[in-house]
Amino acid sequence: MIEERVQRVLWAVVDSYILNPDPVGSRFVTKKYAFNLSSATIRNIMADLEEMGFLSQPHTSAGRIPTDKGYRFYVDSLAQKETLMDSPLAHDLTKKLENIRKDITSLLKETTKTLSMFSHYLGVALSPNPEKTTVRRIGLFRYRTDRLAITLLTDEGIIQSKILHFDPEITQQDLSRISAYLNAEFTGYTIDEIRSKVLQELQREKILCDTLISKAIKICREAMRFGQSDVFISGLTEVLGLPDFSDLERIKEVSRAIEDKHLIIKLLDALSESEGVKVIIGSENSATEMKRLSMVVSTYREGDRPIGTLGVIGPTRMDYLKAITIVDTTARLLTKILTEGLTEG
């Protein structure tokens, strides 16, 4: 356990560096913070913090900057401090988003733009996982003699569609009966739950092999094979305007990271069941491309059910308190919008 005065100095160094990206010296800390400690004492404490791995010293400067370990201490300490949920920032964010009632794609695009505009970092949002979306309506339409178009409308406002091969001897009347059966049996369930129910139905009675219900079940089984979530990203211009990305190598680094959408999807999806706001700092990221970037993310929900992830990505020298406030407020608002229901049309 670090003694209190050492914690206070570490907090001061991290806080100062977040506000201004210049290495922090002991004299600056002495003048700015009322610690009642001499500059020499603070200099010794900072040297100790460097030995402990919380700070590092650039070769060209007498001052020190936080390491990822130092940022982690700072972020963990934020949990004990007053949040900004009732701040003007949170109120402005609420005003921006609370009246949005669009389809889920438009909503998430607007959300990422808003996240970036308020934070000056990259705004990211992972669309609801198709496996976790709740089916509201199933439609079947003859596309060609041996082709069937099936559409699923979900409670989240997502429309999934697929073209399937099917028995050309099935009549339009049969399709209507199959559609009625599928809607009666499977609406209100997630696609993941429907898949489980379909397997149970197929195993329940082998006598169904040649019946219309069996054909309906088999059509449903094929229809439930959808792809992964999509990711929306906004604000590259915002983040590249930060002093942390003033050199070409850092610009290439962040550009490569966000161009790899599969990577961002994987990182966000791994946090899709997490509770509350999660902060992943630099080297804590599993992906090499993200080792000098931080993520602040939260799930958004429909009712009590987590269905997607949103957040911001920026330099490790991030205003974490502001980012946490923005992400938490946005996730709560998006949850409210989705729980109350999107406006159709």
Tab-separated table of C-alpha atoms in Angstrom:
chain	number	residue	atom	x	y	z
A	1	MET	CA	0.000	0.000	0.000
A	2	ILE	CA	1.434	3.374	-1.008
A	3	GLU	CA	1.413	5.943	1.783
A	4	GLU	CA	-1.044	8.808	1.412
A	5	ARG	CA	1.381	11.623	0.594
A	6	VAL	CA	2.966	9.517	-2.152
A	7	GLN	CA	-0.501	8.824	-3.583
A	8	ARG	CA	-1.258	12.545	-3.573
A	9	VAL	CA	1.943	13.359	-5.462
A	10	LEU	CA	1.263	10.598	-7.994
A	11	TRP	CA	-2.280	11.872	-8.488
A	12	ALA	CA	-0.944	15.403	-9.011
A	13	VAL	CA	1.594	14.301	-11.623
A	14	VAL	CA	-0.958	12.268	-13.600
A	15	ASP	CA	-3.608	14.981	-13.354
A	16	SER	CA	-1.146	17.663	-14.489
A	17	TYR	CA	0.092	15.600	-17.422
A	18	ILE	CA	-3.459	14.870	-18.602
A	19	LEU	CA	-4.174	18.611	-18.673
A	20	ASN	CA	-0.878	19.522	-20.365
A	21	PRO	CA	1.319	17.006	-22.233
A	22	ASP	CA	4.616	18.295	-20.851
A	23	PRO	CA	6.733	16.250	-18.430
A	24	VAL	CA	5.932	17.285	-14.865
A	25	GLY	CA	8.687	18.554	-12.575
A	26	SER	CA	8.791	18.685	-8.786
A	27	ARG	CA	8.865	22.494	-8.727
A	28	PHE	CA	5.651	22.645	-10.773
A	29	VAL	CA	3.902	20.227	-8.386
A	30	THR	CA	5.104	22.257	-5.387
A	31	LYS	CA	3.675	25.489	-6.811
A	32	LYS	CA	0.383	24.097	-8.104
A	33	TYR	CA	-0.622	21.789	-5.253
A	34	ALA	CA	-0.754	22.720	-1.566
A	35	PHE	CA	1.103	19.701	-0.204
A	36	ASN	CA	3.208	21.558	2.393
A	37	LEU	CA	6.171	19.586	1.091
A	38	SER	CA	9.454	20.952	-0.211
A	39	SER	CA	10.426	20.641	-3.843
A	40	ALA	CA	13.266	18.328	-2.813
A	41	THR	CA	10.869	16.024	-0.932
A	42	ILE	CA	8.503	15.875	-3.899
A	43	ARG	CA	11.462	15.216	-6.210
A	44	ASN	CA	12.482	12.260	-4.022
A	45	ILE	CA	8.898	10.942	-3.979
A	46	MET	CA	8.743	11.184	-7.767
A	47	ALA	CA	12.023	9.277	-8.019
A	48	ASP	CA	10.542	6.565	-5.781
A	49	LEU	CA	7.414	6.447	-7.951
A	50	GLU	CA	9.630	5.963	-10.985
A	51	GLU	CA	11.362	3.032	-9.291
A	52	MET	CA	7.938	1.546	-8.494
A	53	GLY	CA	6.916	1.790	-12.146
A	54	PHE	CA	4.251	4.505	-11.807
A	55	LEU	CA	6.259	7.237	-13.576
A	56	SER	CA	8.937	7.399	-16.244
A	57	GLN	CA	11.439	10.077	-17.221
A	58	PRO	CA	11.923	11.005	-20.887
A	59	HIS	CA	15.612	11.296	-21.732
A	60	THR	CA	15.230	14.878	-22.904
A	61	SER	CA	13.475	16.188	-19.812
A	62	ALA	CA	13.986	16.564	-16.102
A	63	GLY	CA	10.256	16.059	-15.561
A	64	ARG	CA	8.304	12.807	-15.421
A	65	ILE	CA	5.270	11.360	-17.135
A	66	PRO	CA	2.840	8.619	-16.058
A	67	THR	CA	3.237	5.014	-17.154
A	68	ASP	CA	0.237	2.777	-17.809
A	69	LYS	CA	0.561	1.680	-14.187
A	70	GLY	CA	0.348	5.329	-13.112
A	71	TYR	CA	-2.758	5.882	-15.219
A	72	ARG	CA	-4.311	2.743	-13.717
A	73	PHE	CA	-3.793	4.128	-10.210
A	74	TYR	CA	-5.412	7.387	-11.315
A	75	VAL	CA	-8.442	5.668	-12.899
A	76	ASP	CA	-8.957	3.384	-9.907
A	77	SER	CA	-8.849	6.453	-7.662
A	78	LEU	CA	-11.631	8.101	-9.691
A	79	ALA	CA	-14.113	5.606	-8.263
A	80	GLN	CA	-13.632	7.284	-4.891
A	81	LYS	CA	-14.165	10.792	-6.233
A	82	GLU	CA	-17.305	12.714	-7.121
A	83	THR	CA	-18.656	11.867	-10.567
A	84	LEU	CA	-19.794	14.380	-13.157
A	85	MET	CA	-23.239	12.864	-13.779
A	86	ASP	CA	-24.956	16.144	-12.845
A	87	SER	CA	-22.432	18.375	-14.612
A	88	PRO	CA	-23.230	20.769	-17.484
A	89	LEU	CA	-21.380	18.311	-19.737
A	90	ALA	CA	-23.791	15.493	-18.861
A	91	HIS	CA	-26.797	17.795	-19.321
A	92	ASP	CA	-25.564	18.943	-22.760
A	93	LEU	CA	-25.011	15.324	-23.767
A	94	THR	CA	-28.496	14.370	-22.607
A	95	LYS	CA	-30.027	17.238	-24.575
A	96	LYS	CA	-28.156	16.115	-27.698
A	97	LEU	CA	-29.286	12.486	-27.596
A	98	GLU	CA	-32.525	12.144	-25.653
A	99	ASN	CA	-34.885	13.061	-28.516
A	100	ILE	CA	-33.317	10.757	-31.093
A	101	ARG	CA	-35.779	8.107	-32.212
A	102	LYS	CA	-34.355	6.611	-35.400
A	103	ASP	CA	-33.578	3.158	-36.721
A	104	ILE	CA	-30.733	1.478	-34.862
A	105	THR	CA	-28.131	2.134	-37.586
A	106	SER	CA	-28.843	5.880	-37.727
A	107	LEU	CA	-28.980	6.008	-33.939
A	108	LEU	CA	-25.570	4.371	-33.510
A	109	LYS	CA	-23.987	6.577	-36.180
A	110	GLU	CA	-25.329	9.657	-34.385
A	111	THR	CA	-24.140	8.230	-31.068
A	112	THR	CA	-20.537	7.778	-32.238
A	113	LYS	CA	-20.477	11.302	-33.680
A	114	THR	CA	-21.740	12.644	-30.358
A	115	LEU	CA	-19.213	10.622	-28.343
A	116	SER	CA	-16.392	12.019	-30.474
A	117	MET	CA	-17.702	15.594	-30.467
A	118	PHE	CA	-17.919	15.737	-26.675
A	119	SER	CA	-14.736	13.792	-25.863
A	120	HIS	CA	-12.447	14.710	-28.823
A	121	TYR	CA	-11.548	11.018	-29.023
A	122	LEU	CA	-12.756	8.301	-31.375
A	123	GLY	CA	-16.391	7.402	-30.772
A	124	VAL	CA	-17.165	3.702	-31.297
A	125	ALA	CA	-20.331	1.621	-31.044
A	126	LEU	CA	-20.956	-2.058	-31.652
A	127	SER	CA	-24.380	-2.844	-33.063
A	128	PRO	CA	-26.553	-5.409	-31.279
A	129	ASN	CA	-25.295	-8.948	-31.723
A	130	PRO	CA	-27.748	-10.652	-34.108
A	131	GLU	CA	-27.702	-13.663	-31.803
A	132	LYS	CA	-29.043	-11.552	-28.928
A	133	THR	CA	-31.714	-9.551	-30.762
A	134	THR	CA	-35.391	-10.254	-30.069
A	135	VAL	CA	-37.528	-11.228	-33.060
A	136	ARG	CA	-40.698	-9.161	-33.463
A	137	ARG	CA	-41.912	-10.419	-36.821
A	138	ILE	CA	-40.952	-13.074	-39.384
A	139	GLY	CA	-41.876	-12.702	-43.044
A	140	LEU	CA	-41.631	-15.287	-45.851
A	141	PHE	CA	-41.835	-14.377	-49.531
A	142	ARG	CA	-41.394	-16.439	-52.679
A	143	TYR	CA	-38.398	-14.975	-54.507
A	144	ARG	CA	-38.115	-17.449	-57.375
A	145	THR	CA	-39.493	-20.902	-58.066
A	146	ASP	CA	-36.950	-22.499	-55.737
A	147	ARG	CA	-35.914	-19.436	-53.706
A	148	LEU	CA	-37.415	-18.060	-50.526
A	149	ALA	CA	-36.815	-14.612	-49.033
A	150	ILE	CA	-37.091	-14.536	-45.257
A	151	THR	CA	-37.004	-11.290	-43.267
A	152	LEU	CA	-36.738	-10.807	-39.533
A	153	LEU	CA	-37.695	-7.563	-37.804
A	154	THR	CA	-36.284	-7.262	-34.291
A	155	ASP	CA	-37.382	-5.196	-31.316
A	156	GLU	CA	-34.131	-3.249	-31.703
A	157	GLY	CA	-35.259	-2.035	-35.138
A	158	ILE	CA	-32.891	-4.293	-37.057
A	159	ILE	CA	-34.072	-5.944	-40.256
A	160	GLN	CA	-32.261	-9.145	-41.219
A	161	SER	CA	-32.955	-10.767	-44.573
A	162	LYS	CA	-31.814	-13.909	-46.321
A	163	ILE	CA	-32.444	-15.823	-49.547
A	164	LEU	CA	-32.868	-19.589	-49.029
A	165	HIS	CA	-33.297	-22.593	-51.313
A	166	PHE	CA	-36.591	-24.387	-50.643
A	167	ASP	CA	-38.926	-27.015	-52.047
A	168	PRO	CA	-40.575	-25.542	-55.194
A	169	GLU	CA	-43.670	-27.651	-54.501
A	170	ILE	CA	-44.495	-25.538	-51.439
A	171	THR	CA	-47.400	-23.261	-52.376
A	172	GLN	CA	-47.962	-19.645	-51.367
A	173	GLN	CA	-50.742	-20.907	-49.089
A	174	ASP	CA	-48.213	-23.217	-47.440
A	175	LEU	CA	-45.837	-20.277	-47.001
A	176	SER	CA	-48.581	-18.265	-45.313
A	177	ARG	CA	-49.256	-21.142	-42.914
A	178	ILE	CA	-45.531	-21.595	-42.247
A	179	SER	CA	-45.147	-17.852	-41.612
A	180	ALA	CA	-48.103	-17.872	-39.201
A	181	TYR	CA	-46.613	-20.858	-37.362
A	182	LEU	CA	-43.149	-19.288	-37.087
A	183	ASN	CA	-44.575	-16.002	-35.778
A	184	ALA	CA	-46.747	-17.809	-33.239
A	185	GLU	CA	-43.881	-19.984	-32.007
A	186	PHE	CA	-40.834	-17.750	-32.133
A	187	THR	CA	-41.644	-14.035	-31.861
A	188	GLY	CA	-40.494	-12.586	-28.560
A	189	TYR	CA	-37.435	-14.834	-28.444
A	190	THR	CA	-33.831	-13.984	-29.289
A	191	ILE	CA	-32.278	-15.602	-32.347
A	192	ASP	CA	-30.043	-17.600	-30.019
A	193	GLU	CA	-33.100	-18.867	-28.114
A	194	ILE	CA	-34.942	-19.648	-31.354
A	195	ARG	CA	-32.027	-21.764	-32.542
A	196	SER	CA	-32.199	-23.819	-29.338
A	197	LYS	CA	-35.975	-24.227	-29.667
A	198	VAL	CA	-35.614	-25.327	-33.293
A	199	LEU	CA	-33.150	-28.053	-32.330
A	200	GLN	CA	-35.499	-29.246	-29.598
A	201	GLU	CA	-38.423	-29.359	-32.041
A	202	LEU	CA	-36.428	-31.318	-34.611
A	203	GLN	CA	-35.413	-33.875	-31.994
A	204	ARG	CA	-38.793	-34.024	-30.266
A	205	GLU	CA	-40.787	-35.931	-32.884
A	206	LYS	CA	-39.216	-37.719	-35.816
A	207	ILE	CA	-42.773	-38.124	-37.100
A	208	LEU	CA	-42.536	-34.481	-38.188
A	209	CYS	CA	-40.052	-35.353	-40.934
A	210	ASP	CA	-42.477	-34.893	-43.821
A	211	THR	CA	-44.950	-32.450	-42.326
A	212	LEU	CA	-45.402	-28.763	-43.056
A	213	ILE	CA	-44.303	-27.977	-39.504
A	214	SER	CA	-41.053	-29.831	-40.130
A	215	LYS	CA	-40.496	-27.720	-43.249
A	216	ALA	CA	-41.191	-24.603	-41.188
A	217	ILE	CA	-38.679	-25.671	-38.546
A	218	LYS	CA	-36.027	-26.390	-41.171
A	219	ILE	CA	-36.610	-23.031	-42.867
A	220	CYS	CA	-36.274	-21.328	-39.490
A	221	ARG	CA	-33.046	-23.191	-38.747
A	222	GLU	CA	-31.489	-21.946	-41.999
A	223	ALA	CA	-32.777	-18.423	-41.426
A	224	MET	CA	-31.132	-18.111	-38.013
A	225	ARG	CA	-27.592	-18.168	-39.417
A	226	PHE	CA	-26.642	-14.511	-39.473
A	227	GLY	CA	-23.287	-12.751	-39.366
A	228	GLN	CA	-21.555	-10.811	-36.610
A	229	SER	CA	-22.242	-7.350	-35.271
A	230	ASP	CA	-21.216	-4.222	-37.154
A	231	VAL	CA	-19.094	-1.427	-35.708
A	232	PHE	CA	-19.487	2.333	-36.164
A	233	ILE	CA	-16.496	4.666	-35.716
A	234	SER	CA	-16.385	8.476	-35.798
A	235	GLY	CA	-13.852	11.173	-35.033
A	236	LEU	CA	-10.513	10.335	-36.622
A	237	THR	CA	-10.006	14.035	-37.368
A	238	GLU	CA	-10.765	14.889	-33.730
A	239	VAL	CA	-8.257	12.431	-32.285
A	240	LEU	CA	-5.496	13.222	-34.791
A	241	GLY	CA	-5.743	16.865	-33.716
A	242	LEU	CA	-4.433	15.937	-30.255
A	243	PRO	CA	-0.759	16.643	-29.479
A	244	ASP	CA	-0.283	12.937	-28.676
A	245	PHE	CA	-0.541	12.199	-32.411
A	246	SER	CA	1.742	14.928	-33.714
A	247	ASP	CA	4.298	12.539	-35.236
A	248	LEU	CA	3.724	10.405	-38.321
A	249	GLU	CA	4.320	7.071	-36.594
A	250	ARG	CA	1.569	7.686	-34.035
A	251	ILE	CA	-0.799	8.783	-36.821
A	252	LYS	CA	-0.107	5.541	-38.699
A	253	GLU	CA	-0.574	3.581	-35.485
A	254	VAL	CA	-4.054	4.876	-34.692
A	255	SER	CA	-5.088	4.735	-38.360
A	256	ARG	CA	-4.116	1.059	-38.604
A	257	ALA	CA	-6.002	0.255	-35.421
A	258	ILE	CA	-9.305	1.744	-36.541
A	259	GLU	CA	-9.031	0.489	-40.125
A	260	ASP	CA	-9.109	-3.055	-38.756
A	261	LYS	CA	-12.824	-3.228	-37.998
A	262	HIS	CA	-12.599	-6.914	-37.107
A	263	LEU	CA	-10.142	-5.991	-34.347
A	264	ILE	CA	-12.426	-3.292	-32.926
A	265	ILE	CA	-15.414	-5.653	-33.100
A	266	LYS	CA	-13.434	-8.341	-31.262
A	267	LEU	CA	-12.317	-5.928	-28.523
A	268	LEU	CA	-15.801	-4.481	-27.984
A	269	ASP	CA	-17.519	-7.863	-28.172
A	270	ALA	CA	-15.219	-9.204	-25.452
A	271	LEU	CA	-16.680	-6.539	-23.134
A	272	SER	CA	-20.310	-7.049	-24.175
A	273	GLU	CA	-21.294	-8.773	-20.924
A	274	SER	CA	-19.437	-6.365	-18.606
A	275	GLU	CA	-21.187	-4.330	-15.936
A	276	GLY	CA	-20.671	-0.576	-15.748
A	277	VAL	CA	-17.911	1.428	-17.415
A	278	LYS	CA	-14.679	-0.396	-18.197
A	279	VAL	CA	-11.337	1.347	-18.759
A	280	ILE	CA	-8.566	-0.486	-20.626
A	281	ILE	CA	-5.260	1.366	-20.574
A	282	GLY	CA	-2.449	0.958	-23.090
A	283	SER	CA	-0.569	-2.267	-22.400
A	284	GLU	CA	-3.683	-3.772	-20.776
A	285	ASN	CA	-5.094	-4.147	-24.293
A	286	SER	CA	-4.702	-7.635	-25.742
A	287	ALA	CA	-4.087	-6.342	-29.278
A	288	THR	CA	-0.621	-5.097	-30.225
A	289	GLU	CA	-2.149	-2.277	-32.301
A	290	MET	CA	-3.816	-0.873	-29.170
A	291	LYS	CA	-0.845	-0.917	-26.784
A	292	ARG	CA	-0.482	2.891	-26.825
A	293	LEU	CA	-4.209	3.619	-26.811
A	294	SER	CA	-6.860	3.522	-24.106
A	295	MET	CA	-10.508	2.501	-24.320
A	296	VAL	CA	-13.402	3.596	-22.103
A	297	VAL	CA	-16.448	1.446	-22.850
A	298	SER	CA	-19.844	0.453	-21.501
A	299	THR	CA	-22.638	-1.838	-22.598
A	300	TYR	CA	-25.996	-0.445	-23.634
A	301	ARG	CA	-29.169	-2.390	-22.980
A	302	GLU	CA	-32.724	-3.041	-23.944
A	303	GLY	CA	-34.401	-3.275	-20.561
A	304	ASP	CA	-32.069	-5.377	-18.426
A	305	ARG	CA	-30.507	-7.219	-21.360
A	306	PRO	CA	-27.104	-6.031	-22.675
A	307	ILE	CA	-27.235	-5.911	-26.478
A	308	GLY	CA	-24.226	-3.830	-27.576
A	309	THR	CA	-21.148	-1.862	-26.548
A	310	LEU	CA	-20.109	1.770	-27.015
A	311	GLY	CA	-17.229	3.936	-25.930
A	312	VAL	CA	-14.257	6.091	-26.836
A	313	ILE	CA	-10.707	5.288	-27.939
A	314	GLY	CA	-7.878	7.759	-27.447
A	315	PRO	CA	-4.323	8.193	-26.210
A	316	THR	CA	-3.308	6.860	-22.808
A	317	ARG	CA	-3.025	10.547	-21.842
A	318	MET	CA	-6.790	10.692	-21.713
A	319	ASP	CA	-9.091	12.839	-19.595
A	320	TYR	CA	-10.464	9.708	-17.955
A	321	LEU	CA	-13.011	11.387	-15.687
A	322	LYS	CA	-14.531	13.241	-18.635
A	323	ALA	CA	-14.454	10.124	-20.829
A	324	ILE	CA	-16.107	7.979	-18.152
A	325	THR	CA	-18.829	10.598	-17.686
A	326	ILE	CA	-19.518	10.822	-21.425
A	327	VAL	CA	-19.561	7.052	-21.981
A	328	ASP	CA	-21.692	6.303	-18.926
A	329	THR	CA	-24.205	9.047	-19.729
A	330	THR	CA	-24.434	7.972	-23.381
A	331	ALA	CA	-24.911	4.299	-22.494
A	332	ARG	CA	-27.716	5.197	-20.076
A	333	LEU	CA	-29.437	7.385	-22.679
A	334	LEU	CA	-29.151	4.770	-25.417
A	335	THR	CA	-30.565	2.168	-23.033
A	336	LYS	CA	-33.488	4.485	-22.287
A	337	ILE	CA	-34.159	5.062	-25.997
A	338	LEU	CA	-34.037	1.359	-26.872
A	339	THR	CA	-36.107	0.320	-23.866
A	340	GLU	CA	-38.822	2.852	-24.695
A	341	GLY	CA	-38.682	1.811	-28.352
A	342	LEU	CA	-37.518	3.395	-31.570
A	343	THR	CA	-39.866	5.245	-33.883
A	344	GLU	CA	-40.536	3.111	-36.920
A	345	GLY	CA	-40.470	4.530	-40.421
